[in-house]
Coordinates of C-alpha atoms in Angstrom, one line a residue:
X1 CA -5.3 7.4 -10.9
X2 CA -5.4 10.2 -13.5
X3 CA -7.3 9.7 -16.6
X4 CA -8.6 5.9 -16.0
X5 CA -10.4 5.9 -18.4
X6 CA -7.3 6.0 -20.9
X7 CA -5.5 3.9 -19.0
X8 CA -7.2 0.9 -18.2
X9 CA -8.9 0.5 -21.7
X10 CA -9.7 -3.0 -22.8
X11 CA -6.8 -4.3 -25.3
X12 CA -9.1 -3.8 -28.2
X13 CA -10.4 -0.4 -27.5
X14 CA -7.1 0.9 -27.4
X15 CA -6.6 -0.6 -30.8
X16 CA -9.5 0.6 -32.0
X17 CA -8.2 4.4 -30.9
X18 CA -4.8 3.9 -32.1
X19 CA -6.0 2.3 -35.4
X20 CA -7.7 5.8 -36.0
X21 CA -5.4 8.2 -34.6
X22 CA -2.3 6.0 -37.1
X23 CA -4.5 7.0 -40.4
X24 CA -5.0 10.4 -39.5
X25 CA -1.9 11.2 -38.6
X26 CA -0.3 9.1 -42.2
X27 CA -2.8 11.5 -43.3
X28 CA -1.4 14.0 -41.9
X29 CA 2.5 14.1 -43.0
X30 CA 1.2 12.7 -46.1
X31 CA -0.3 16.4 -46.9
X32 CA 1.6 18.6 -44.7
X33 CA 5.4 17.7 -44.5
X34 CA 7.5 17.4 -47.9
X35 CA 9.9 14.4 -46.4
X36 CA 7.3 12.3 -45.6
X37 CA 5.3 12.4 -48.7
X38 CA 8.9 11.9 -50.7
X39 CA 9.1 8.8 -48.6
X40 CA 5.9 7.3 -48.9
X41 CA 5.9 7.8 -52.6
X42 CA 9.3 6.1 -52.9
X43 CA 7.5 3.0 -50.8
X44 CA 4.8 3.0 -52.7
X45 CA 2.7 3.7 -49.8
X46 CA -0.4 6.1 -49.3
X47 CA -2.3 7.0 -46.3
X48 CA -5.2 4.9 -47.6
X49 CA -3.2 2.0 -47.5
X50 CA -3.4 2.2 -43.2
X51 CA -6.6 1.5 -42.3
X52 CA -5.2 0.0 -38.8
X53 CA -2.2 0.0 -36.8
X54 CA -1.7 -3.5 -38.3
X55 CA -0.5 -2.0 -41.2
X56 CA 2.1 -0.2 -39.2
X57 CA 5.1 -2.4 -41.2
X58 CA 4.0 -0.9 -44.2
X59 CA 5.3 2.5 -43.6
X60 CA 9.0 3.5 -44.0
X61 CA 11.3 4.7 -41.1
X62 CA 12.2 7.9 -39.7
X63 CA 15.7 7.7 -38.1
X64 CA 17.9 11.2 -36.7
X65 CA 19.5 12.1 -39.8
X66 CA 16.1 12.4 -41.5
X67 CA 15.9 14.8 -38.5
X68 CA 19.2 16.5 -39.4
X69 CA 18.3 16.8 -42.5
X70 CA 15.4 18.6 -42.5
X71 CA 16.9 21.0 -39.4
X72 CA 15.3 22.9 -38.4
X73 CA 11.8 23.3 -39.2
X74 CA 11.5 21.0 -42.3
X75 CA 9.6 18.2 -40.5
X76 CA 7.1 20.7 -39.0
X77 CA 3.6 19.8 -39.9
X78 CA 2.1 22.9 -38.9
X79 CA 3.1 26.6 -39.6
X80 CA 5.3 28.3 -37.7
X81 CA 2.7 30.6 -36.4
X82 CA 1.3 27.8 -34.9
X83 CA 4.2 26.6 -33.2
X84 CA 4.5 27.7 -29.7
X85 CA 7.5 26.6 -28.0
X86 CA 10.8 24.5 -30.0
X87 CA 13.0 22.4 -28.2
X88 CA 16.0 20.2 -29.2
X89 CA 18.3 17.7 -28.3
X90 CA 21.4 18.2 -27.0
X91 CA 23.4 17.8 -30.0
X92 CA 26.1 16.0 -28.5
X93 CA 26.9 13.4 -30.9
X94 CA 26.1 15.5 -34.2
X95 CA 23.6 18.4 -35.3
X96 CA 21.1 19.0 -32.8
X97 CA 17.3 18.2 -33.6
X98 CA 15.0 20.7 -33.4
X99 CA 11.1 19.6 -31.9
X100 CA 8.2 22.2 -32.5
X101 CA 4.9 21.4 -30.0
X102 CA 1.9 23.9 -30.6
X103 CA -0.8 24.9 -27.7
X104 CA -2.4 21.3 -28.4
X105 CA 1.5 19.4 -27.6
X106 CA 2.1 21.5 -24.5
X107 CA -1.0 20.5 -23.2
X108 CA -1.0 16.5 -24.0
X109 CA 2.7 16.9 -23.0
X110 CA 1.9 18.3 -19.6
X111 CA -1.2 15.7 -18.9
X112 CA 1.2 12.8 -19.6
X113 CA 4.0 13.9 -17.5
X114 CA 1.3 14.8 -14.3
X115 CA 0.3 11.1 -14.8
X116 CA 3.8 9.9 -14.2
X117 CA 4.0 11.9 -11.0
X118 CA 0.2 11.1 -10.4
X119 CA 1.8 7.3 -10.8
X120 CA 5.1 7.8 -8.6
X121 CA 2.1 9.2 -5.8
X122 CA 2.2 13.2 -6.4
X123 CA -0.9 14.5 -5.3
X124 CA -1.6 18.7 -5.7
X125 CA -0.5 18.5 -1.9
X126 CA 3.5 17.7 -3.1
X127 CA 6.1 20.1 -3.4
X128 CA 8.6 19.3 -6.1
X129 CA 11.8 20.2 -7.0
X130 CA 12.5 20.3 -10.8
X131 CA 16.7 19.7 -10.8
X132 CA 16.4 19.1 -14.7
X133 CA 18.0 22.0 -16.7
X134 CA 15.7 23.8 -18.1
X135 CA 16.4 25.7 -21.9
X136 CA 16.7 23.7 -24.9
X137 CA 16.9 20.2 -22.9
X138 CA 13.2 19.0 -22.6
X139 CA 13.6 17.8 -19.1
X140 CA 13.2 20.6 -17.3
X141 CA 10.1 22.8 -18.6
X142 CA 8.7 19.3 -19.7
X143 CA 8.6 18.1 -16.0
X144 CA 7.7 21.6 -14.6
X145 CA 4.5 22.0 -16.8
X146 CA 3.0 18.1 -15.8
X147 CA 4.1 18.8 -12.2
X148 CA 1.6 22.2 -12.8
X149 CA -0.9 20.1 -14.6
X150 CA -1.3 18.0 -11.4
X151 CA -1.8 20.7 -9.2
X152 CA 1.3 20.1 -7.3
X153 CA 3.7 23.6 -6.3
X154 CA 6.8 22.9 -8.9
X155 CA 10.7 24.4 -7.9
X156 CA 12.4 25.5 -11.1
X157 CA 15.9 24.6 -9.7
X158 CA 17.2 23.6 -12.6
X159 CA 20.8 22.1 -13.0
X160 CA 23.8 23.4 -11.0
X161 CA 24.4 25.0 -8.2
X162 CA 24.2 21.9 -6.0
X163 CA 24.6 23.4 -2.7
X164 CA 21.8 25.3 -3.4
X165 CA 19.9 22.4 -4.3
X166 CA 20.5 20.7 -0.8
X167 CA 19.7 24.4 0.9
X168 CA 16.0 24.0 -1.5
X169 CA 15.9 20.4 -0.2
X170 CA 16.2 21.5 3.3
X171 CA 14.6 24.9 3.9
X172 CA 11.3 24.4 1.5
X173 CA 9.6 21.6 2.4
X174 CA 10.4 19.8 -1.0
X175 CA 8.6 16.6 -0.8
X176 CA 9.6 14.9 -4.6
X177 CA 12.3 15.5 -6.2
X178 CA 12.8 15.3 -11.0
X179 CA 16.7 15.2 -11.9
X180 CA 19.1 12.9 -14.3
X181 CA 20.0 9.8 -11.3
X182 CA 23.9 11.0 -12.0
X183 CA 23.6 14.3 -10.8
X184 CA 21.0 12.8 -8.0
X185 CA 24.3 11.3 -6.5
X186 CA 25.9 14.5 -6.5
X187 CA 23.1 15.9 -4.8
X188 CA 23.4 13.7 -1.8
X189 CA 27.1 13.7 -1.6
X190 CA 27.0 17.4 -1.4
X191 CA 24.7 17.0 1.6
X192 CA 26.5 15.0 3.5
X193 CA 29.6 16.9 3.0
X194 CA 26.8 20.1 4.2
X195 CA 25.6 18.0 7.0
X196 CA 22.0 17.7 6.2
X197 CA 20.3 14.9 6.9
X198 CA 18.2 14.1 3.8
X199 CA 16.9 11.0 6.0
X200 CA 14.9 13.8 8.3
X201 CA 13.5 15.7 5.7
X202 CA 9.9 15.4 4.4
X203 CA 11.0 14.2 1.0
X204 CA 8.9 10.9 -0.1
X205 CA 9.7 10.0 -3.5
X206 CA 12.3 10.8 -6.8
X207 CA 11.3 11.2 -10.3
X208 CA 14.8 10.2 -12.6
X209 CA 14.9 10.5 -15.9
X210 CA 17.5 11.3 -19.0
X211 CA 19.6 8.8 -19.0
X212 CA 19.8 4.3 -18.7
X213 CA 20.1 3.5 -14.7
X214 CA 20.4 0.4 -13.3
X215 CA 18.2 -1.5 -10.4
X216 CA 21.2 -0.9 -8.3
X217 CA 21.2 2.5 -8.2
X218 CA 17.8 2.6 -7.4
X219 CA 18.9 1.5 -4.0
X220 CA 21.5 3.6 -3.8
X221 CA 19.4 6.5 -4.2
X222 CA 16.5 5.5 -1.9
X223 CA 19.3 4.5 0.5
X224 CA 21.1 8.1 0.2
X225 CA 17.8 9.9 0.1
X226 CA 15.1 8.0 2.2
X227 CA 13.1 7.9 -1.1
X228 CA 11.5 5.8 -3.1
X229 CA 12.8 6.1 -6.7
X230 CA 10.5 6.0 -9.7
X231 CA 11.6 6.1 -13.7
X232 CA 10.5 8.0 -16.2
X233 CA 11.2 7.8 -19.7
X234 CA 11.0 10.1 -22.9
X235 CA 12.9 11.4 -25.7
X236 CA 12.9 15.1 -26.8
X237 CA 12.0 14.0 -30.8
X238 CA 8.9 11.7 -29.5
X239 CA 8.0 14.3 -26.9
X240 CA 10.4 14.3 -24.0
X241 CA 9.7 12.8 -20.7
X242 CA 6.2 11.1 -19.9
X243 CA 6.4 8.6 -22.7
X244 CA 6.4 5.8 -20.0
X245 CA 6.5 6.3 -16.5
X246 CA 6.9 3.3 -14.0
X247 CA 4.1 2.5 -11.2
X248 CA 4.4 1.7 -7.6
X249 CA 4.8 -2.0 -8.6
X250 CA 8.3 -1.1 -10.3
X251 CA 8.2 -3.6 -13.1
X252 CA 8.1 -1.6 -16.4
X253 CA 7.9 1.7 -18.0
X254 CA 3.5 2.0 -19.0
X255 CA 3.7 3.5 -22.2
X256 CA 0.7 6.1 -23.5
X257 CA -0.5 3.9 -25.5
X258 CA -3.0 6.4 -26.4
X259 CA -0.3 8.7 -27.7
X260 CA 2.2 6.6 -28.9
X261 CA 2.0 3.3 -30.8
X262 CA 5.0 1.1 -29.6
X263 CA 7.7 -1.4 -31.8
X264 CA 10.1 -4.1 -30.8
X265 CA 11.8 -5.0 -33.9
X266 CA 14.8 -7.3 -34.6
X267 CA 18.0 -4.9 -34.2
X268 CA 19.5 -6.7 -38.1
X269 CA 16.2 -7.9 -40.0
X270 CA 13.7 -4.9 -38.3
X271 CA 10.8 -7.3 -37.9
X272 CA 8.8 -7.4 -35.3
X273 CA 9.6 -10.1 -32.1
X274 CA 7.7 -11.5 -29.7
X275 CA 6.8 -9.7 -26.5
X276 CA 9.6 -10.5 -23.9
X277 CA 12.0 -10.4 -26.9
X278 CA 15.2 -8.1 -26.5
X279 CA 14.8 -5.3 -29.9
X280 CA 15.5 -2.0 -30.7
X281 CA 12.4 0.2 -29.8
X282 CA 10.6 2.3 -32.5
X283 CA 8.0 4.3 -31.5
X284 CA 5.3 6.7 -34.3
X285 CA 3.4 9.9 -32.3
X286 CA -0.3 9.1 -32.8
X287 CA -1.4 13.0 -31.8
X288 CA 1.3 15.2 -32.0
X289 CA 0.7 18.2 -34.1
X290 CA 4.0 20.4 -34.3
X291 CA 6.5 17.4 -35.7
X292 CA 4.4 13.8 -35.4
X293 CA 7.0 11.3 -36.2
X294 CA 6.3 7.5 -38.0
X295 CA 8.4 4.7 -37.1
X296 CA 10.9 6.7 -35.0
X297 CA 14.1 4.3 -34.3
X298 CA 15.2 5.1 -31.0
X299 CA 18.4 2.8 -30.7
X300 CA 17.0 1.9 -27.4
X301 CA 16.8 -1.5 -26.3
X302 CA 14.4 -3.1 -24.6
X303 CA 11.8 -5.3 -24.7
X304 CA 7.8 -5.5 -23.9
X305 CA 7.3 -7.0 -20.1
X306 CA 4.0 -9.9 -21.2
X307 CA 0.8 -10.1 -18.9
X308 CA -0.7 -7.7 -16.6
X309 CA 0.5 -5.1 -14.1
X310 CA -1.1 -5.3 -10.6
X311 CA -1.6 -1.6 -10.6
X312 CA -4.2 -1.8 -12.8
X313 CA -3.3 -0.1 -16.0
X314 CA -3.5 -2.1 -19.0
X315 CA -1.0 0.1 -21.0
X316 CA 1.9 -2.0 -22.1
X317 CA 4.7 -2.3 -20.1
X318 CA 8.3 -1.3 -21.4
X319 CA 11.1 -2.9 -19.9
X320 CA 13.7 -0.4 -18.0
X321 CA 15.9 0.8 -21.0
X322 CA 19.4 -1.5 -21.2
X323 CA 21.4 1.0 -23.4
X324 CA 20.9 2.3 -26.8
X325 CA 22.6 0.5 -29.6
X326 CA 25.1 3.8 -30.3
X327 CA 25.8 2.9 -26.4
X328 CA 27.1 -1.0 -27.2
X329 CA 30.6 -1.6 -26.7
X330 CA 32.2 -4.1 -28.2
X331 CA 34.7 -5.8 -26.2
X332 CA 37.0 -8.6 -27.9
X333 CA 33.6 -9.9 -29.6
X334 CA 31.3 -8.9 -26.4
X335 CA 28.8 -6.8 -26.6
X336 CA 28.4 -4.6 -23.0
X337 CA 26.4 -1.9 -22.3
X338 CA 27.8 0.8 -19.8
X339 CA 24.8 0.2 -17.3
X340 CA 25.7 -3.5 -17.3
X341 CA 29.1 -2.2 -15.8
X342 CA 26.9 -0.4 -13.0
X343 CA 25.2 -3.0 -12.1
X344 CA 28.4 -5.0 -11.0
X345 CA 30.4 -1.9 -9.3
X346 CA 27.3 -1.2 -7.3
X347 CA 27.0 -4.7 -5.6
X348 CA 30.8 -4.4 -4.3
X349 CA 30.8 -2.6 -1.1
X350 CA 34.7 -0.7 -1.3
X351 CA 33.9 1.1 -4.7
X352 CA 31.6 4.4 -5.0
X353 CA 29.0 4.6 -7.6
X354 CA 31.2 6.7 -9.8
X355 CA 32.9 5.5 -12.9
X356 CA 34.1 5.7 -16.4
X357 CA 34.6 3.6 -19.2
X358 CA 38.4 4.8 -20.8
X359 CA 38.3 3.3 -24.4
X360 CA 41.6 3.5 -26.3
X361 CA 43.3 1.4 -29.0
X362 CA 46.4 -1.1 -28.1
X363 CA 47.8 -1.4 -32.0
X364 CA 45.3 -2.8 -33.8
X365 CA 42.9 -3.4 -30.8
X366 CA 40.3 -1.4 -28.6
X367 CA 41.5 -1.2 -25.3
X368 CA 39.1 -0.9 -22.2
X369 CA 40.0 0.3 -19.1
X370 CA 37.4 0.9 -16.4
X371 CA 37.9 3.7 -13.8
X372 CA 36.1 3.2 -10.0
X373 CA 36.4 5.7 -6.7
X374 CA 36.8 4.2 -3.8
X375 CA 34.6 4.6 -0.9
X376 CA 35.5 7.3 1.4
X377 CA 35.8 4.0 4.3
X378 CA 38.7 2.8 2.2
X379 CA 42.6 4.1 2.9
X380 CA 43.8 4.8 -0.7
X381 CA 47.4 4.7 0.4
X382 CA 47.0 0.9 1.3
X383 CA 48.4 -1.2 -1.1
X384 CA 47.7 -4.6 -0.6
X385 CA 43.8 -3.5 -0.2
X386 CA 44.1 -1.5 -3.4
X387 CA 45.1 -4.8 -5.0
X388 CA 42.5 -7.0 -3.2
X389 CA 39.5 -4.5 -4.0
X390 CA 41.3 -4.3 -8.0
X391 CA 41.5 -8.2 -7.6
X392 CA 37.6 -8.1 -6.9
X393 CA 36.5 -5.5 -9.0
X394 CA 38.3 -7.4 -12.1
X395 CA 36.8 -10.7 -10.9
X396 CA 33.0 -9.7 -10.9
X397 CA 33.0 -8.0 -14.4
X398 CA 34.7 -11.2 -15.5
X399 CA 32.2 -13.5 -13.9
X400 CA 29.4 -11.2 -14.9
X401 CA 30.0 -10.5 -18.5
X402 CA 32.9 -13.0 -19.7
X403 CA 35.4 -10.5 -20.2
X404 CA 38.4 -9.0 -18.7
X405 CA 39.2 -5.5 -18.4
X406 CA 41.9 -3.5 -16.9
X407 CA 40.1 -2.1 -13.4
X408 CA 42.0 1.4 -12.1
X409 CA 40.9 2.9 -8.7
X410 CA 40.9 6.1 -8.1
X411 CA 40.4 8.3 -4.9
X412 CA 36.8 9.5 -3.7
X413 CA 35.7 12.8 -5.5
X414 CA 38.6 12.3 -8.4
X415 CA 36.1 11.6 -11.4
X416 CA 34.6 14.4 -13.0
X417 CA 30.9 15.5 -11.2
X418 CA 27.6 16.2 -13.7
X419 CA 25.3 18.4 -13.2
X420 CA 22.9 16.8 -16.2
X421 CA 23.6 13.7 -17.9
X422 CA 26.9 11.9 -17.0
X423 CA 29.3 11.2 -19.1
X424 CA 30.1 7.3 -18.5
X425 CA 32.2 6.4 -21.6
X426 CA 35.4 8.2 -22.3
X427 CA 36.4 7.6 -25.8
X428 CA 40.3 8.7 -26.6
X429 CA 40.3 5.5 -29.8
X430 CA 40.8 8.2 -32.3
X431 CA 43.5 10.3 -30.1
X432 CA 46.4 7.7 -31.5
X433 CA 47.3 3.7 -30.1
X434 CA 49.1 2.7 -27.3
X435 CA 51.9 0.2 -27.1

């Protein structure tokens, strides 16, 4: 295990560290970044009014538009000249947000990504394939420098290009393998449809990352791949990936405590709940120099696992994230989350793992129509199967989530392939209702 020392610390001297690392870094945004010091003066609230991370309530929220807001460099905390890389989001629902790290970031960054890999069972002996894209994103140089920092030879890949991928796979001796668990699936389609065997290769284990997956698509990637599948979790304004990183017991995302003090709160009041209680997770950087954030709201949901993990790591454990709150549909008074939906396609045996979610409105109403391939097993032209395996579909999201929703199959290979982060929900509501 990479640094024990910081990861099996007794409950109270990890307080102790984050209790310290919380008032300098109040300190911190207090003196160096505008918006913060506006903030805390509008609260009432100075940095010597955190003395430990039990005064965590006390201090307001960040949320994205603050981000937005200040884009690109107002949250910066540093100079520029001591900036050494910026990345952002990817701007897909709004302005992008811009992160800055200086040398100091890079380096935490890359030491908390190698002990993710160091957890999935990388050694400096591994040869992995990075499959993130690399640029802006933060998965792919974020990945590449930790898989470095462990000694291990790193494949820049990047996105695209998947029959190249499966020729890298094949010819290189790739042993793990970092990409988004969508474009995974692509992956190992295209190799089939190649005729390479992934089964007889020497690859061991998968890193995925980027976006919510579910448990069963853990199996379907160890089953397509021969892998075992690993998560890792991150967002590019915390850090990027290697906030939390699940172990070989696969029960929970350990988060750095060290580096980032962690927040279930109630998604209406924002109080803290108990551990094992569902909340929206909020997370404030303890060491980051370029943009340290206080009381980020993620919009994930989650919930803190209780008691110990086998592994031996005393970091708390972050349940696998559901969805993120901008994710929720509501459907006729239900709330669903688009993984939820995974879940239930993947345990029926005629349908691929490939999907969409078609929202539209019906008059007054939100209409939801859900979009499956069929297996390639399955003869599209036969009717009275097409209606059985509909019939089924239909049924299980009913049974499942107390709601029913128009189910449309579609034939293999007919929904839209991605090469990053796939696009699951398809909303046409503001194109115009339906009658």
């Amino acid at each position: 295990m990479l640094d024990t020392k910081e990861q099996t610390m007794e409950t109270s001297e990890r307080a102790k560290l984050q209790s310290e690392r919380l008032s300098e870094v109040t300190e911190r945004v207090y003196s160096q970044v505008k918006a913060y010091k506006d903030k805390f003066d509008e609260h009432g609230i100075t940095p010597c009014d955190i003395t430990g991370i039990e005064d965590i309530t006390k201090l307001p929220f960040t949320v994205k538009n603050d981000m937005r807001a200040a884009y690109p460099y107002g949250l910066f905390a540093v100079p520029l000249n001591q900036i050494v890389r910026v990345h952002s989001s990817s701007g897909t629902t709004g302005q992008i947000t811009v992160v800055g790290y200086t040398e100091k970031d890079l380096k935490t960054w890359a030491s908390l990504v190698a002990r993710a890999f160091d957890a999935a069972g990388a050694t400096d002996q591994d040869i992995i394939q990075i499959s993130y894209g690399y640029g802006l994103f933060t998965g792919g140089l974020g990945v590449h420098n930790g898989v470095e920092d462990l000694g291990a030879v790193a494949i820049p890949v990047s996105g695209g290009n998947t029959k190249r991928q499966v020729q890298v796979l094949s010819d290189f001796g790739v042993t793990g393998l970092a990409v988004t668990p969508s474009y995974a699936l692509l992956v190992a389609e295209t190799a089939q449809k190649m005729g390479v065997d992934l089964h007889a290769l020497p690859l061991r284990f998968g890193v995925f990352g980027a976006e919510p997956w579910s448990e069963n698509l853990r199996s379907q990637l160890e089953e397509a791949f021969g892998i075992e599948a690993f998560d890792i979790y991150g967002l590019s304004e915390v850090m990027g990936p290697g906030v939390g990183f699940e172990c070989e017991e696969h029960h929970g995302l350990h988060i750095n405590e060290d580096h980032f003090l962690i927040e279930i709160l109630d998604k209406e009041t924002l109080e803290p709940v108990e551990d094992g209680e569902y909340g929206e997770v909020v997370f404030t950087t303890l060491t980051k120099e370029g943009i340290p954030l206080i009381r980020y709201r993620t919009r994930d949901i989650s919930r803190i696992i209780p008691g110990s993990c086998p592994c031996g790591r005393t970091t708390r454990r972050l349940e696998r994230i559901t969805g993120r709150s901008d994710d929720m549909l509501i459907i006729r008074g239900v709330n669903v989350y688009p993984t939820q939906i995974e879940q239930i396609l993947l345990d029926i045996e005629e349908v691929a793992p490939h999907y969409q979610i078609i929202l539209t409105k019906r008059g007054s109403l939100d209409d939801v129509e859900v979009r499956v391939e069929l297996n390639d097993s399955v003869d599209f032209d036969e009717i009275k199967s097409l209606e059985s395996i509909t019939k089924k579909v239909s049924a299980a999201i009913a049974s499942a989530l107390a709601i029913s929703v128009k189910v449309k199959l579609v034939e293999p290979g007919s929904i839209e392939r991605s090469e990053g982060k796939a696009q699951r929900v398809v909303d046409r509501r503001g194109e115009g209702s339906t009658s």
